[in-house]
Amino acid sequence: MRAVRASLVLGWMLVAATPLAAQDRWLAIEGGTVFDGTGAVHENATVLVRGDRIEGIGPAGQIEIPAGAERIDATGKFLTPGFIDLHFHYSPGPHASIDGTGTDANPELPLLFLANGVTTQREMGQWINDNENWLTTVRTLGLAAPRLLYSGPILDGRDTAYPTISRVLLDEMDARMAANELMDAGATSLKVYFRLSLAQVAAIIEEADRRNVPVHGHLEIVDPIAAIRLGLGACAVEADGAARFGWLW
């Protein structure tokens, strides 16, 4: 089977076994039921991992296991591709809190996500540098963390609701500039917010579309249907003080 990234999780066993694996380390997880993400179910299967890549999945006894490989008995257990948390906030650093005083996110927090099968997370509204600095601290301590996808700060208009985590945009040109700056810095999605005009939202979506980057939003003054027609990929709308979420793909 063509090698793919090793994102299968098996409770605490696989979490503990793989984060610091060397590229030449072999791991065989034997006897479990595998949901491979395609809709197929493999019972009494062996999953063979080399370093951080899955080299093969097949029936027990039909996968050749290299001498010296670590072996985990997964009988009675289930394996699945790692879960993706599409909207979360670690909120570390000096800009994380609404009042600007900052927060100290526990460096062990990512381990809770890994232990529950979350191997990828999308940060939806935080300065990229704050997240990267915090993750450097996490890794310096020798702790593992899920793969992190950035949106960067929320993109908002004048009188923004959350000034410490917002990039305030003055007009459509500013919106295009900010969108490209964030994508250049590594943002894999963008988040538009309460106070933007529909024209600014449209400008951000146009720039993101050119680079195949999705745009999501938490809207208040903009008609969500109009934004969705422009290409907004996911939307939360304020109604009576509560956010109503909808995901579109």
mmCIF file of C-alpha atoms in Angstrom:
data_model
loop_
_atom_site.group_PDB
_atom_site.id
_atom_site.type_symbol
_atom_site.label_atom_id
_atom_site.label_comp_id
_atom_site.label_asym_id
_atom_site.label_seq_id
_atom_site.Cartn_x
_atom_site.Cartn_y
_atom_site.Cartn_z
ATOM 1 C CA MET A 1 0.000 0.000 0.000
ATOM 2 C CA ARG A 2 1.329 3.449 -0.905
ATOM 3 C CA ALA A 3 2.926 5.091 2.114
ATOM 4 C CA VAL A 4 0.961 7.904 3.712
ATOM 5 C CA ARG A 5 1.617 10.060 6.738
ATOM 6 C CA ALA A 6 1.278 8.118 9.973
ATOM 7 C CA SER A 7 -1.826 9.646 11.442
ATOM 8 C CA LEU A 8 -3.481 6.541 12.820
ATOM 9 C CA VAL A 9 -4.157 6.751 16.530
ATOM 10 C CA LEU A 10 -4.592 3.949 19.062
ATOM 11 C CA GLY A 11 -5.372 5.647 22.319
ATOM 12 C CA TRP A 12 -2.389 6.312 24.524
ATOM 13 C CA MET A 13 -0.283 3.486 23.019
ATOM 14 C CA LEU A 14 0.263 5.003 19.586
ATOM 15 C CA VAL A 15 0.459 8.520 20.989
ATOM 16 C CA ALA A 16 3.278 7.408 23.264
ATOM 17 C CA ALA A 17 5.034 5.396 20.582
ATOM 18 C CA THR A 18 5.263 7.750 17.603
ATOM 19 C CA PRO A 19 5.921 11.458 18.344
ATOM 20 C CA LEU A 20 9.691 11.158 18.709
ATOM 21 C CA ALA A 21 10.150 8.185 16.358
ATOM 22 C CA ALA A 22 13.312 8.128 14.271
ATOM 23 C CA GLN A 23 12.941 7.680 10.533
ATOM 24 C CA ASP A 24 14.365 4.164 10.649
ATOM 25 C CA ARG A 25 12.219 2.961 13.539
ATOM 26 C CA TRP A 26 9.667 0.269 12.691
ATOM 27 C CA LEU A 27 6.402 -0.196 14.549
ATOM 28 C CA ALA A 28 3.831 -2.955 13.971
ATOM 29 C CA ILE A 29 0.339 -2.563 15.442
ATOM 30 C CA GLU A 30 -1.302 -5.962 15.259
ATOM 31 C CA GLY A 31 -4.763 -7.442 15.598
ATOM 32 C CA GLY A 32 -6.890 -4.306 15.731
ATOM 33 C CA THR A 33 -9.831 -3.154 13.635
ATOM 34 C CA VAL A 34 -8.747 -0.376 11.269
ATOM 35 C CA PHE A 35 -10.985 2.341 9.816
ATOM 36 C CA ASP A 36 -8.753 3.681 7.055
ATOM 37 C CA GLY A 37 -10.636 6.868 6.164
ATOM 38 C CA THR A 38 -11.904 5.585 2.809
ATOM 39 C CA GLY A 39 -14.940 3.824 4.250
ATOM 40 C CA ALA A 40 -13.207 0.461 4.383
ATOM 41 C CA VAL A 41 -12.935 -1.535 7.609
ATOM 42 C CA HIS A 42 -10.020 -3.944 8.134
ATOM 43 C CA GLU A 43 -10.561 -6.477 10.903
ATOM 44 C CA ASN A 44 -7.689 -8.315 12.600
ATOM 45 C CA ALA A 45 -5.307 -6.079 10.683
ATOM 46 C CA THR A 46 -1.642 -5.194 10.954
ATOM 47 C CA VAL A 47 -0.502 -1.599 10.502
ATOM 48 C CA LEU A 48 3.196 -1.220 9.736
ATOM 49 C CA VAL A 49 4.787 2.166 10.457
ATOM 50 C CA ARG A 50 8.303 3.341 9.613
ATOM 51 C CA GLY A 51 9.272 6.552 11.338
ATOM 52 C CA ASP A 52 6.316 8.861 10.759
ATOM 53 C CA ARG A 53 4.878 7.079 7.710
ATOM 54 C CA ILE A 54 2.469 4.189 7.323
ATOM 55 C CA GLU A 55 4.095 1.635 5.051
ATOM 56 C CA GLY A 56 1.278 -0.880 4.912
ATOM 57 C CA ILE A 57 -2.099 -2.052 6.186
ATOM 58 C CA GLY A 58 -3.250 -5.606 5.669
ATOM 59 C CA PRO A 59 -4.574 -8.801 7.226
ATOM 60 C CA ALA A 60 -2.587 -10.209 10.105
ATOM 61 C CA GLY A 61 0.017 -12.639 8.805
ATOM 62 C CA GLN A 62 0.190 -11.033 5.367
ATOM 63 C CA ILE A 63 2.289 -8.019 6.315
ATOM 64 C CA GLU A 64 6.010 -8.749 6.665
ATOM 65 C CA ILE A 65 7.286 -7.274 9.901
ATOM 66 C CA PRO A 66 10.997 -6.335 9.922
ATOM 67 C CA ALA A 67 13.230 -7.891 12.542
ATOM 68 C CA GLY A 68 13.597 -5.652 15.577
ATOM 69 C CA ALA A 69 10.329 -3.796 15.003
ATOM 70 C CA GLU A 70 8.397 -2.702 18.069
ATOM 71 C CA ARG A 71 5.125 -4.617 18.237
ATOM 72 C CA ILE A 72 1.878 -3.511 19.866
ATOM 73 C CA ASP A 73 -0.997 -5.937 20.426
ATOM 74 C CA ALA A 74 -4.144 -4.049 19.408
ATOM 75 C CA THR A 75 -6.552 -6.961 19.818
ATOM 76 C CA GLY A 76 -9.948 -5.571 20.779
ATOM 77 C CA LYS A 77 -8.874 -2.032 19.927
ATOM 78 C CA PHE A 78 -9.751 0.278 17.039
ATOM 79 C CA LEU A 79 -7.491 2.429 14.867
ATOM 80 C CA THR A 80 -8.625 5.425 12.877
ATOM 81 C CA PRO A 81 -6.997 8.296 10.982
ATOM 82 C CA GLY A 82 -6.207 11.171 13.307
ATOM 83 C CA PHE A 83 -9.068 13.540 14.008
ATOM 84 C CA ILE A 84 -8.889 17.167 12.847
ATOM 85 C CA ASP A 85 -10.152 19.892 15.180
ATOM 86 C CA LEU A 86 -11.287 22.577 12.755
ATOM 87 C CA HIS A 87 -11.819 25.361 15.292
ATOM 88 C CA PHE A 88 -9.903 25.764 18.529
ATOM 89 C CA HIS A 89 -7.837 28.296 20.497
ATOM 90 C CA TYR A 90 -4.764 27.600 22.626
ATOM 91 C CA SER A 91 -4.629 31.376 23.192
ATOM 92 C CA PRO A 92 -1.043 31.695 24.415
ATOM 93 C CA GLY A 93 1.055 34.827 24.645
ATOM 94 C CA PRO A 94 0.663 38.524 25.395
ATOM 95 C CA HIS A 95 -2.204 39.157 22.975
ATOM 96 C CA ALA A 96 -4.416 36.203 23.828
ATOM 97 C CA SER A 97 -6.852 37.683 26.329
ATOM 98 C CA ILE A 98 -9.464 40.298 25.499
ATOM 99 C CA ASP A 99 -8.007 42.772 27.989
ATOM 100 C CA GLY A 100 -4.482 42.381 26.583
ATOM 101 C CA THR A 101 -2.935 40.971 29.757
ATOM 102 C CA GLY A 102 -2.057 37.705 28.044
ATOM 103 C CA THR A 103 -2.320 34.100 29.172
ATOM 104 C CA ASP A 104 0.078 31.272 29.920
ATOM 105 C CA ALA A 105 -1.321 28.218 28.156
ATOM 106 C CA ASN A 106 -0.225 24.964 29.781
ATOM 107 C CA PRO A 107 2.474 23.367 27.581
ATOM 108 C CA GLU A 108 0.980 19.952 28.355
ATOM 109 C CA LEU A 109 -2.383 20.939 26.865
ATOM 110 C CA PRO A 110 -1.567 19.514 23.381
ATOM 111 C CA LEU A 111 -1.075 16.095 24.971
ATOM 112 C CA LEU A 112 -4.764 16.003 25.894
ATOM 113 C CA PHE A 113 -5.696 16.407 22.234
ATOM 114 C CA LEU A 114 -3.240 13.702 21.139
ATOM 115 C CA ALA A 115 -4.482 11.314 23.805
ATOM 116 C CA ASN A 116 -7.992 11.701 22.401
ATOM 117 C CA GLY A 117 -6.954 11.125 18.800
ATOM 118 C CA VAL A 118 -6.650 14.721 17.549
ATOM 119 C CA THR A 119 -3.520 14.932 15.390
ATOM 120 C CA THR A 120 -4.258 18.186 13.511
ATOM 121 C CA GLN A 121 -5.733 21.442 14.779
ATOM 122 C CA ARG A 122 -6.754 24.684 13.109
ATOM 123 C CA GLU A 123 -6.169 27.813 15.192
ATOM 124 C CA MET A 124 -8.968 30.261 14.388
ATOM 125 C CA GLY A 125 -7.857 33.669 15.565
ATOM 126 C CA GLN A 126 -4.437 34.272 17.103
ATOM 127 C CA TRP A 127 -1.218 35.997 16.048
ATOM 128 C CA ILE A 128 0.945 33.415 14.301
ATOM 129 C CA ASN A 129 4.121 34.466 16.115
ATOM 130 C CA ASP A 130 2.472 33.958 19.504
ATOM 131 C CA ASN A 131 1.501 30.416 18.571
ATOM 132 C CA GLU A 132 4.905 29.608 17.101
ATOM 133 C CA ASN A 133 6.758 30.943 20.131
ATOM 134 C CA TRP A 134 4.563 28.920 22.460
ATOM 135 C CA LEU A 135 5.002 25.745 20.382
ATOM 136 C CA THR A 136 8.766 26.264 20.520
ATOM 137 C CA THR A 137 8.496 26.228 24.304
ATOM 138 C CA VAL A 138 6.379 23.060 24.159
ATOM 139 C CA ARG A 139 8.921 21.264 21.967
ATOM 140 C CA THR A 140 11.878 22.515 24.016
ATOM 141 C CA LEU A 141 10.311 20.684 26.958
ATOM 142 C CA GLY A 142 10.314 17.511 24.851
ATOM 143 C CA LEU A 143 6.503 17.429 24.598
ATOM 144 C CA ALA A 144 4.552 16.410 21.518
ATOM 145 C CA ALA A 145 1.855 18.513 19.883
ATOM 146 C CA PRO A 146 -0.621 18.005 17.028
ATOM 147 C CA ARG A 147 0.102 19.562 13.652
ATOM 148 C CA LEU A 148 -1.074 23.160 13.850
ATOM 149 C CA LEU A 149 -2.738 25.025 10.967
ATOM 150 C CA TYR A 150 -2.855 28.807 11.305
ATOM 151 C CA SER A 151 -5.517 31.358 10.420
ATOM 152 C CA GLY A 152 -3.676 34.252 12.008
ATOM 153 C CA PRO A 153 -5.493 37.090 13.810
ATOM 154 C CA ILE A 154 -9.137 37.679 13.061
ATOM 155 C CA LEU A 155 -9.697 40.194 10.257
ATOM 156 C CA ASP A 156 -12.056 42.888 11.456
ATOM 157 C CA GLY A 157 -13.099 46.472 10.828
ATOM 158 C CA ARG A 158 -13.104 49.610 12.930
ATOM 159 C CA ASP A 159 -14.319 49.300 16.534
ATOM 160 C CA THR A 160 -13.293 45.654 16.580
ATOM 161 C CA ALA A 161 -14.678 43.440 19.308
ATOM 162 C CA TYR A 162 -11.301 41.918 20.231
ATOM 163 C CA PRO A 163 -8.512 44.423 19.535
ATOM 164 C CA THR A 164 -5.617 42.354 20.936
ATOM 165 C CA ILE A 165 -6.188 39.468 18.505
ATOM 166 C CA SER A 166 -7.514 41.425 15.511
ATOM 167 C CA ARG A 167 -5.988 42.887 12.371
ATOM 168 C CA VAL A 168 -8.113 45.991 11.798
ATOM 169 C CA LEU A 169 -8.776 46.678 8.115
ATOM 170 C CA LEU A 170 -9.552 50.178 6.856
ATOM 171 C CA ASP A 171 -10.737 49.467 3.310
ATOM 172 C CA GLU A 172 -10.705 46.899 0.498
ATOM 173 C CA MET A 173 -7.068 47.566 -0.415
ATOM 174 C CA ASP A 174 -6.064 47.033 3.190
ATOM 175 C CA ALA A 175 -8.089 43.810 3.211
ATOM 176 C CA ARG A 176 -6.214 42.449 0.186
ATOM 177 C CA MET A 177 -2.861 43.427 1.664
ATOM 178 C CA ALA A 178 -3.600 41.822 5.043
ATOM 179 C CA ALA A 179 -4.879 38.617 3.452
ATOM 180 C CA ASN A 180 -1.689 38.168 1.440
ATOM 181 C CA GLU A 181 0.575 39.075 4.350
ATOM 182 C CA LEU A 182 -1.050 36.400 6.515
ATOM 183 C CA MET A 183 -0.853 33.779 3.773
ATOM 184 C CA ASP A 184 2.807 34.686 3.202
ATOM 185 C CA ALA A 185 3.363 34.145 6.937
ATOM 186 C CA GLY A 186 1.904 30.639 6.760
ATOM 187 C CA ALA A 187 -1.837 31.012 7.256
ATOM 188 C CA THR A 188 -3.685 28.077 5.682
ATOM 189 C CA SER A 189 -7.099 29.695 6.194
ATOM 190 C CA LEU A 190 -8.375 33.184 7.007
ATOM 191 C CA LYS A 191 -11.074 34.331 9.399
ATOM 192 C CA VAL A 192 -13.267 37.387 8.740
ATOM 193 C CA TYR A 193 -15.106 38.968 11.638
ATOM 194 C CA PHE A 194 -17.904 41.191 12.933
ATOM 195 C CA ARG A 195 -17.193 44.667 11.590
ATOM 196 C CA LEU A 196 -16.038 44.053 8.029
ATOM 197 C CA SER A 197 -18.121 45.268 5.120
ATOM 198 C CA LEU A 198 -19.264 42.873 2.429
ATOM 199 C CA ALA A 199 -16.825 44.542 0.008
ATOM 200 C CA GLN A 200 -13.931 43.844 2.374
ATOM 201 C CA VAL A 201 -15.047 40.238 2.822
ATOM 202 C CA ALA A 202 -15.226 39.891 -0.968
ATOM 203 C CA ALA A 203 -11.699 41.289 -1.368
ATOM 204 C CA ILE A 204 -10.301 38.807 1.176
ATOM 205 C CA ILE A 205 -12.062 35.877 -0.485
ATOM 206 C CA GLU A 206 -10.771 36.906 -3.920
ATOM 207 C CA GLU A 207 -7.178 37.062 -2.697
ATOM 208 C CA ALA A 208 -7.492 33.763 -0.843
ATOM 209 C CA ASP A 209 -9.075 32.034 -3.846
ATOM 210 C CA ARG A 210 -6.029 32.910 -5.940
ATOM 211 C CA ARG A 211 -3.926 30.881 -3.515
ATOM 212 C CA ASN A 212 -6.443 28.115 -2.826
ATOM 213 C CA VAL A 213 -6.875 29.164 0.818
ATOM 214 C CA PRO A 214 -10.334 28.873 2.436
ATOM 215 C CA VAL A 215 -11.983 31.789 4.237
ATOM 216 C CA HIS A 216 -14.240 31.356 7.252
ATOM 217 C CA GLY A 217 -16.204 33.914 9.178
ATOM 218 C CA HIS A 218 -17.931 34.929 12.381
ATOM 219 C CA LEU A 219 -20.353 37.528 11.086
ATOM 220 C CA GLU A 220 -22.574 40.188 12.541
ATOM 221 C CA ILE A 221 -23.293 43.095 10.167
ATOM 222 C CA VAL A 222 -22.773 41.235 6.883
ATOM 223 C CA ASP A 223 -25.572 39.139 5.399
ATOM 224 C CA PRO A 224 -24.252 35.569 5.735
ATOM 225 C CA ILE A 225 -26.040 34.398 2.576
ATOM 226 C CA ALA A 226 -24.312 37.119 0.568
ATOM 227 C CA ALA A 227 -20.945 36.134 2.044
ATOM 228 C CA ILE A 228 -21.548 32.453 1.345
ATOM 229 C CA ARG A 229 -22.375 33.268 -2.283
ATOM 230 C CA LEU A 230 -19.016 35.011 -2.513
ATOM 231 C CA GLY A 231 -17.298 31.814 -1.393
ATOM 232 C CA LEU A 232 -17.187 31.894 2.412
ATOM 233 C CA GLY A 233 -16.426 28.327 3.458
ATOM 234 C CA ALA A 234 -17.770 28.243 7.015
ATOM 235 C CA CYS A 235 -19.849 30.682 8.961
ATOM 236 C CA ALA A 236 -20.890 31.527 12.501
ATOM 237 C CA VAL A 237 -23.610 34.154 12.809
ATOM 238 C CA GLU A 238 -24.487 36.104 15.947
ATOM 239 C CA ALA A 239 -28.151 35.772 16.902
ATOM 240 C CA ASP A 240 -29.426 37.010 20.282
ATOM 241 C CA GLY A 241 -25.900 36.937 21.613
ATOM 242 C CA ALA A 242 -25.280 33.306 20.647
ATOM 243 C CA ALA A 243 -23.209 32.016 17.760
ATOM 244 C CA ARG A 244 -24.980 29.747 15.263
ATOM 245 C CA PHE A 245 -22.482 27.677 13.300
ATOM 246 C CA GLY A 246 -22.684 26.225 9.804
ATOM 247 C CA TRP A 247 -19.988 24.521 7.758
ATOM 248 C CA LEU A 248 -19.934 24.612 3.980
ATOM 249 C CA TRP A 249 -17.533 22.761 1.683
#
